[in-house]
């Protein structure tokens, strides 16, 4: 997407994409090819002569289906007006590693298709499109190919909710919508896009997926010796704040990785007991509530006093734990996938959390330039003590909600 292509220094904005939700997994089975033709899960696929020239057997086949992805337009991955298409996928190994070929234009042939490889290795992405279309399709897809078995594990990674792309743009977008200078909070930062929610199952996420993503990010950063900020714009309603298993797991992660700030949204259930969602109720998370920016209430006018920011009426606060920690703007204009065009303005604590994640990234960058190691607790404290109290607003345990 424009805004998620490069950093301010021209480096790739997204350095890796991984799916921990299972939604994009492609189940593979052995595939026989005869005279350039194969039957892949009932679909006749021609033009496999290119495959044979690139790789020797064994070959494997699978299928990517629209139907499990929910309702259109998100599930209409080729933009033909329905959500019932199936796309055959072929996997093989060349001299330089495993690759994937798939029928992106729906013409039943691989003769005009290219070999696709793991996103982290070569930044390959692709789209499906209706046969009559010449431009890109509505849903951009990346590949994970894990080659520790035969057949390898193949995952398609995509944003069929729109939420993750919007949040990423707020935190670190650069030249959003192709407009010079239209940036997120930390436009020089790079992104790991780690998917934890399975939209096919109602947007559900499980603790195991979240923890795998967190550990993957921590390992990725540690191997390369680079700073890391985790943003999780996600929450599940609490029965009693602080009692959820994921809260204790987040706390354990924070103790194991004291240099990795964990930023999360407070929830959109408004004030009251148990409204702060987990993992925002965990002790060591930087939990962010939402402001309604005055500029969205009334545009600035010369000579007219600006409308002040207000605490968002939907923002969770006032529960059993001393949360949230900070507030940030909770309405934002940011990028969305092509299928989601028209919904660029979204509100919620999900939009507030990446504002703080981006701010922490800037602080980390400043400390790195001074060759100073800084713990996440110190970064959190720096933001809290320098924030401006909102008058007449009380949070949990008598703490002021601050911005």
Coordinates of C-alpha atoms in Angstrom, one line a residue:
X1 CA 0.0 0.0 0.0
X2 CA 1.2 3.6 -0.5
X3 CA 2.5 4.6 2.9
X4 CA 3.8 1.2 3.7
X5 CA 6.3 0.8 0.9
X6 CA 9.5 2.5 2.2
X7 CA 10.9 4.3 5.2
X8 CA 12.2 7.9 5.2
X9 CA 15.6 6.5 4.2
X10 CA 14.3 4.5 1.3
X11 CA 14.5 1.1 3.0
X12 CA 11.7 -1.4 2.8
X13 CA 9.0 -0.5 5.3
X14 CA 7.7 -4.0 5.9
X15 CA 10.6 -6.4 6.6
X16 CA 8.6 -9.5 7.2
X17 CA 5.0 -10.8 7.2
X18 CA 3.9 -13.8 9.2
X19 CA 0.5 -15.5 9.8
X20 CA 0.1 -17.0 13.3
X21 CA -3.7 -17.3 13.0
X22 CA -3.8 -20.3 10.6
X23 CA -6.2 -18.5 8.3
X24 CA -3.8 -18.4 5.3
X25 CA -2.5 -22.0 5.6
X26 CA -2.5 -23.9 2.3
X27 CA -2.9 -27.7 2.8
X28 CA -0.7 -29.5 0.3
X29 CA -0.8 -33.0 -1.2
X30 CA 1.4 -34.7 -3.8
X31 CA 0.7 -33.6 -7.4
X32 CA 1.2 -35.5 -10.6
X33 CA 2.0 -33.5 -13.8
X34 CA 1.4 -35.1 -17.3
X35 CA 2.1 -33.2 -20.5
X36 CA 2.0 -29.8 -18.7
X37 CA -1.4 -30.6 -17.1
X38 CA -2.4 -31.3 -13.5
X39 CA -5.6 -31.7 -11.5
X40 CA -5.4 -29.7 -8.3
X41 CA -8.3 -30.4 -6.0
X42 CA -10.6 -30.8 -8.9
X43 CA -9.3 -27.9 -10.9
X44 CA -7.7 -28.6 -14.3
X45 CA -4.5 -26.5 -14.5
X46 CA -2.5 -26.2 -17.7
X47 CA 0.7 -24.5 -18.6
X48 CA 2.8 -26.5 -16.1
X49 CA 5.7 -26.8 -18.6
X50 CA 7.3 -23.8 -16.9
X51 CA 7.0 -25.6 -13.6
X52 CA 8.7 -28.6 -15.0
X53 CA 11.5 -26.5 -16.4
X54 CA 12.1 -24.8 -13.1
X55 CA 12.0 -27.8 -10.8
X56 CA 12.1 -31.6 -10.7
X57 CA 9.5 -33.7 -8.8
X58 CA 8.1 -34.0 -6.2
X59 CA 5.4 -31.4 -6.8
X60 CA 2.6 -30.5 -4.4
X61 CA -0.8 -28.9 -4.9
X62 CA -3.3 -27.1 -2.8
X63 CA -6.1 -24.6 -3.1
X64 CA -6.8 -21.1 -1.7
X65 CA -10.6 -20.6 -1.1
X66 CA -12.5 -17.4 -0.7
X67 CA -15.5 -18.9 1.1
X68 CA -13.8 -19.3 4.5
X69 CA -12.7 -15.7 4.6
X70 CA -16.0 -14.3 5.6
X71 CA -18.3 -12.0 3.6
X72 CA -17.4 -9.8 0.6
X73 CA -15.8 -7.4 -0.1
X74 CA -12.9 -8.7 2.1
X75 CA -13.4 -12.3 0.9
X76 CA -13.8 -11.4 -2.8
X77 CA -10.0 -11.6 -3.3
X78 CA -10.2 -11.3 -7.1
X79 CA -12.9 -8.6 -7.2
X80 CA -15.3 -10.5 -9.4
X81 CA -18.3 -9.8 -7.2
X82 CA -18.6 -13.0 -5.2
X83 CA -16.8 -14.8 -2.4
X84 CA -16.9 -18.4 -3.7
X85 CA -13.9 -18.7 -6.0
X86 CA -11.1 -21.3 -5.5
X87 CA -7.5 -20.8 -6.7
X88 CA -5.2 -23.8 -7.3
X89 CA -1.7 -23.5 -5.9
X90 CA 1.4 -25.5 -6.9
X91 CA 4.6 -25.8 -4.8
X92 CA 7.9 -27.1 -6.0
X93 CA 11.6 -26.8 -5.2
X94 CA 14.2 -25.3 -7.6
X95 CA 17.9 -25.2 -7.2
X96 CA 17.6 -22.0 -5.1
X97 CA 14.7 -23.2 -2.8
X98 CA 11.0 -23.7 -2.7
X99 CA 8.6 -21.5 -4.7
X100 CA 4.8 -21.2 -5.3
X101 CA 2.9 -20.7 -8.5
X102 CA -0.8 -19.9 -8.6
X103 CA -3.4 -18.9 -11.2
X104 CA -3.7 -15.2 -10.3
X105 CA -5.9 -14.3 -13.4
X106 CA -8.2 -17.2 -13.3
X107 CA -7.5 -18.4 -16.8
X108 CA -6.8 -22.0 -15.8
X109 CA -3.1 -21.8 -16.8
X110 CA 0.2 -21.2 -15.2
X111 CA 1.9 -20.4 -18.5
X112 CA 1.7 -16.6 -17.8
X113 CA 2.4 -16.8 -14.0
X114 CA 5.7 -16.2 -12.1
X115 CA 7.4 -18.2 -9.4
X116 CA 6.7 -16.6 -6.0
X117 CA 9.0 -16.9 -3.0
X118 CA 9.1 -16.1 0.7
X119 CA 8.4 -12.5 1.5
X120 CA 11.3 -12.0 3.9
X121 CA 13.7 -13.3 1.2
X122 CA 12.6 -11.4 -1.9
X123 CA 9.6 -9.2 -0.9
X124 CA 7.3 -11.0 -3.3
X125 CA 3.6 -10.1 -3.2
X126 CA 0.8 -10.8 -5.6
X127 CA -2.9 -10.3 -6.2
X128 CA -5.7 -12.3 -7.7
X129 CA -7.8 -10.5 -10.2
X130 CA -10.8 -11.3 -12.5
X131 CA -9.8 -12.5 -16.0
X132 CA -10.9 -9.3 -17.7
X133 CA -8.9 -7.0 -15.3
X134 CA -5.4 -5.8 -16.1
X135 CA -4.7 -3.9 -12.9
X136 CA -3.9 -5.3 -9.4
X137 CA -6.7 -7.1 -7.5
X138 CA -8.2 -5.9 -4.3
X139 CA -6.2 -8.0 -1.8
X140 CA -2.4 -8.0 -1.7
X141 CA -1.0 -11.3 -0.5
X142 CA 2.5 -12.2 0.7
X143 CA 4.0 -15.7 1.2
X144 CA 5.6 -17.6 4.0
X145 CA 7.4 -20.7 3.0
X146 CA 8.9 -22.7 5.9
X147 CA 11.2 -25.3 4.4
X148 CA 12.0 -27.5 7.3
X149 CA 9.9 -30.4 5.9
X150 CA 8.7 -31.9 2.6
X151 CA 6.3 -30.6 1.6
X152 CA 7.1 -27.2 3.1
X153 CA 4.6 -25.2 5.2
X154 CA 3.0 -22.5 3.0
X155 CA 1.0 -19.6 4.4
X156 CA -0.6 -16.8 2.5
X157 CA -0.5 -13.6 4.5
X158 CA -3.1 -10.9 3.9
X159 CA -5.3 -8.2 5.6
X160 CA -8.9 -9.2 5.1
X161 CA -10.0 -7.0 8.0
X162 CA -8.4 -3.7 7.2
X163 CA -7.6 -3.1 10.8
X164 CA -3.9 -4.0 10.8
X165 CA -3.1 -1.8 7.7
X166 CA -4.8 1.2 9.3
X167 CA -2.9 0.7 12.6
X168 CA 0.4 0.3 10.9
X169 CA 0.0 3.5 9.0
X170 CA -0.7 5.4 12.2
X171 CA 2.4 4.1 13.9
X172 CA 4.9 4.2 11.0
X173 CA 3.4 5.1 7.7
X174 CA 5.5 7.2 5.3
X175 CA 4.0 9.3 2.4
X176 CA 0.5 7.8 3.1
X177 CA -1.7 7.7 -0.1
X178 CA 1.4 8.8 -2.0
X179 CA 1.3 12.3 -0.5
X180 CA 4.7 13.6 0.4
X181 CA 5.0 14.4 4.1
X182 CA 1.8 12.6 5.1
X183 CA 3.4 10.4 7.7
X184 CA 2.6 8.3 10.7
X185 CA 4.3 9.0 14.1
X186 CA 7.5 7.2 13.3
X187 CA 7.9 7.2 9.5
X188 CA 11.5 6.0 9.6
X189 CA 10.6 2.8 11.5
X190 CA 10.3 -0.6 9.8
X191 CA 7.5 -3.0 10.4
X192 CA 7.0 -6.6 11.2
X193 CA 3.5 -7.5 10.1
X194 CA 2.4 -10.4 12.3
X195 CA -1.2 -11.6 12.0
X196 CA -2.9 -13.1 15.0
X197 CA -6.6 -12.8 14.3
X198 CA -8.5 -15.3 12.1
X199 CA -11.2 -13.3 10.4
X200 CA -12.7 -16.5 9.0
X201 CA -13.7 -17.4 12.6
X202 CA -15.2 -14.0 13.4
X203 CA -11.9 -12.2 14.0
X204 CA -11.0 -14.5 16.8
X205 CA -7.5 -14.7 18.2
X206 CA -6.1 -17.1 20.8
X207 CA -3.4 -16.7 23.4
X208 CA -1.1 -19.1 21.5
X209 CA -1.1 -17.1 18.3
X210 CA -0.4 -13.8 20.2
X211 CA 2.5 -15.4 22.2
X212 CA 4.0 -17.0 19.0
X213 CA 3.9 -13.6 17.3
X214 CA 5.5 -11.8 20.3
X215 CA 8.3 -14.4 20.6
X216 CA 8.9 -14.3 16.9
X217 CA 9.3 -10.5 17.0
X218 CA 11.6 -10.6 20.0
X219 CA 13.8 -13.3 18.4
X220 CA 13.8 -11.4 15.1
X221 CA 15.0 -8.2 16.8
X222 CA 17.5 -10.0 19.0
X223 CA 19.2 -11.8 16.1
X224 CA 19.7 -8.5 14.3
X225 CA 20.6 -6.4 17.4
X226 CA 17.8 -3.8 16.6
X227 CA 15.3 -2.2 19.0
X228 CA 11.7 -3.4 19.0
X229 CA 8.3 -2.0 20.0
X230 CA 5.3 -4.4 20.1
X231 CA 1.8 -2.9 19.3
X232 CA -1.3 -5.0 19.9
X233 CA -4.4 -3.1 19.0
X234 CA -6.6 -5.8 20.2
X235 CA -8.6 -6.7 23.4
X236 CA -11.0 -9.2 24.8
X237 CA -13.6 -8.3 27.5
X238 CA -12.6 -9.1 31.1
X239 CA -14.6 -10.7 33.8
X240 CA -12.3 -9.3 36.3
X241 CA -9.3 -7.2 35.2
X242 CA -6.0 -8.8 35.8
X243 CA -7.3 -12.3 36.2
X244 CA -6.9 -13.5 32.5
X245 CA -4.1 -15.9 31.7
X246 CA -2.9 -13.8 28.8
X247 CA -2.2 -11.0 31.3
X248 CA 0.2 -13.1 33.3
X249 CA 1.8 -14.4 30.0
X250 CA 2.4 -10.8 28.9
X251 CA 3.9 -10.0 32.2
X252 CA 6.3 -13.0 31.9
X253 CA 7.3 -11.8 28.4
X254 CA 8.0 -8.3 29.7
X255 CA 10.2 -9.7 32.5
X256 CA 12.1 -11.9 30.0
X257 CA 12.5 -9.0 27.5
X258 CA 12.9 -5.9 29.6
X259 CA 14.0 -3.8 26.6
X260 CA 10.8 -4.5 24.5
X261 CA 7.9 -2.2 25.2
X262 CA 4.5 -3.8 24.8
X263 CA 1.8 -1.3 23.8
X264 CA -1.9 -2.2 23.7
X265 CA -5.3 -0.7 23.5
X266 CA -7.5 -0.2 26.6
X267 CA -10.8 -1.3 24.9
X268 CA -13.9 0.4 23.6
X269 CA -16.5 -0.5 26.3
X270 CA -16.6 2.9 28.0
X271 CA -16.1 3.6 31.7
X272 CA -16.9 1.0 34.4
X273 CA -15.7 -2.1 36.2
X274 CA -14.0 -4.7 34.1
X275 CA -14.2 -2.6 30.9
X276 CA -10.4 -2.5 30.3
X277 CA -9.9 -5.5 28.1
X278 CA -7.1 -8.0 28.3
X279 CA -4.1 -7.9 27.7
X280 CA -4.5 -4.2 28.4
X281 CA -5.1 -5.1 32.1
X282 CA -1.6 -6.7 32.4
X283 CA 0.7 -4.9 34.8
X284 CA 3.6 -4.3 32.4
X285 CA 1.7 -3.3 29.2
X286 CA 1.5 0.3 28.2
X287 CA -2.2 0.5 28.0
X288 CA -3.7 3.4 25.9
X289 CA -7.1 5.0 26.1
X290 CA -8.5 7.2 23.4
X291 CA -9.0 11.0 23.0
X292 CA -11.6 12.4 20.6
X293 CA -9.5 15.0 18.8
X294 CA -11.1 18.5 18.7
X295 CA -10.1 18.8 15.0
X296 CA -12.7 16.1 14.2
X297 CA -15.4 18.0 16.0
X298 CA -14.7 21.3 14.3
X299 CA -12.1 22.2 11.7
X300 CA -9.7 25.0 12.8
X301 CA -10.9 28.5 11.8
X302 CA -8.8 31.8 11.9
X303 CA -9.5 33.7 15.1
X304 CA -11.6 30.9 16.6
X305 CA -10.3 29.1 19.6
X306 CA -9.7 25.4 18.7
X307 CA -12.0 22.8 20.2
X308 CA -10.0 20.9 22.9
X309 CA -9.4 17.2 22.8
X310 CA -11.9 15.2 24.9
X311 CA -11.7 11.8 26.4
X312 CA -13.5 9.4 24.0
X313 CA -16.8 8.4 25.4
X314 CA -16.1 4.8 24.2
X315 CA -12.7 4.6 25.8
X316 CA -12.5 1.9 28.6
X317 CA -11.4 3.1 32.1
X318 CA -12.2 2.9 35.7
X319 CA -11.9 -0.8 36.6
X320 CA -10.1 -3.0 39.1
X321 CA -6.6 -2.2 38.0
X322 CA -4.8 1.1 37.7
X323 CA -5.3 1.3 33.9
X324 CA -5.0 2.8 31.3
X325 CA -1.6 4.5 31.5
X326 CA -1.9 7.1 28.7
X327 CA -4.4 8.6 26.3
X328 CA -3.7 9.4 22.7
X329 CA -5.8 10.5 19.7
X330 CA -8.3 7.8 19.0
X331 CA -9.6 8.9 15.6
X332 CA -7.3 8.7 12.7
X333 CA -7.1 8.9 8.9
X334 CA -4.8 6.2 7.7
X335 CA -4.4 3.7 4.9
X336 CA -6.5 0.6 4.3
X337 CA -6.4 -2.2 1.7
X338 CA -7.8 -1.6 -1.7
X339 CA -11.0 -3.6 -1.0
X340 CA -11.6 -1.3 2.1
X341 CA -11.4 2.0 0.3
X342 CA -13.8 4.5 1.8
X343 CA -13.2 3.6 5.4
X344 CA -9.9 5.5 5.9
X345 CA -11.2 7.3 9.1
X346 CA -11.6 4.9 12.0
X347 CA -12.0 5.5 15.7
X348 CA -11.2 3.4 18.8
X349 CA -8.5 2.7 21.3
X350 CA -6.9 0.6 18.5
X351 CA -6.1 3.9 16.8
X352 CA -4.7 5.4 20.0
X353 CA -2.2 2.6 20.8
X354 CA -0.1 3.0 17.7
X355 CA 0.3 6.7 18.4
X356 CA 2.1 5.7 21.6
X357 CA 4.0 2.9 19.9
X358 CA 5.3 5.3 17.3
X359 CA 6.3 7.8 20.1
X360 CA 8.2 5.1 21.9
X361 CA 10.0 4.1 18.7
X362 CA 11.1 7.8 18.3
X363 CA 12.5 7.7 21.9
X364 CA 14.2 4.4 21.2
X365 CA 15.9 5.9 18.1
X366 CA 17.1 8.9 20.1
X367 CA 18.6 6.8 22.8
X368 CA 20.3 4.5 20.2
X369 CA 21.9 7.6 18.6
X370 CA 23.3 8.4 22.0
X371 CA 24.5 4.8 22.5
X372 CA 22.3 4.5 25.6
X373 CA 20.5 1.3 26.5
X374 CA 17.0 2.1 27.8
X375 CA 14.5 -0.3 29.4
X376 CA 10.9 -0.3 28.4
X377 CA 9.9 0.7 32.0
X378 CA 11.9 3.9 31.6
X379 CA 10.3 4.7 28.3
X380 CA 6.9 4.2 29.7
X381 CA 7.7 6.3 32.7
X382 CA 9.1 9.1 30.5
X383 CA 5.8 9.3 28.6
X384 CA 3.6 9.2 31.8
X385 CA 5.4 11.8 33.8
X386 CA 5.6 14.3 30.8
X387 CA 2.0 13.8 29.8
X388 CA -0.6 16.6 30.3
X389 CA -3.4 15.8 32.8
X390 CA -6.9 16.1 31.4
X391 CA -8.9 18.2 33.8
X392 CA -11.8 16.7 35.8
X393 CA -11.2 13.2 34.4
X394 CA -10.6 10.3 36.8
X395 CA -9.3 6.9 35.9
X396 CA -9.0 3.7 37.9
X397 CA -7.6 3.9 41.4
X398 CA -8.0 7.7 41.3
X399 CA -5.3 8.2 38.7
X400 CA -5.7 11.0 36.2
X401 CA -6.1 10.1 32.6
X402 CA -3.3 11.8 30.9
X403 CA -2.2 12.7 27.3

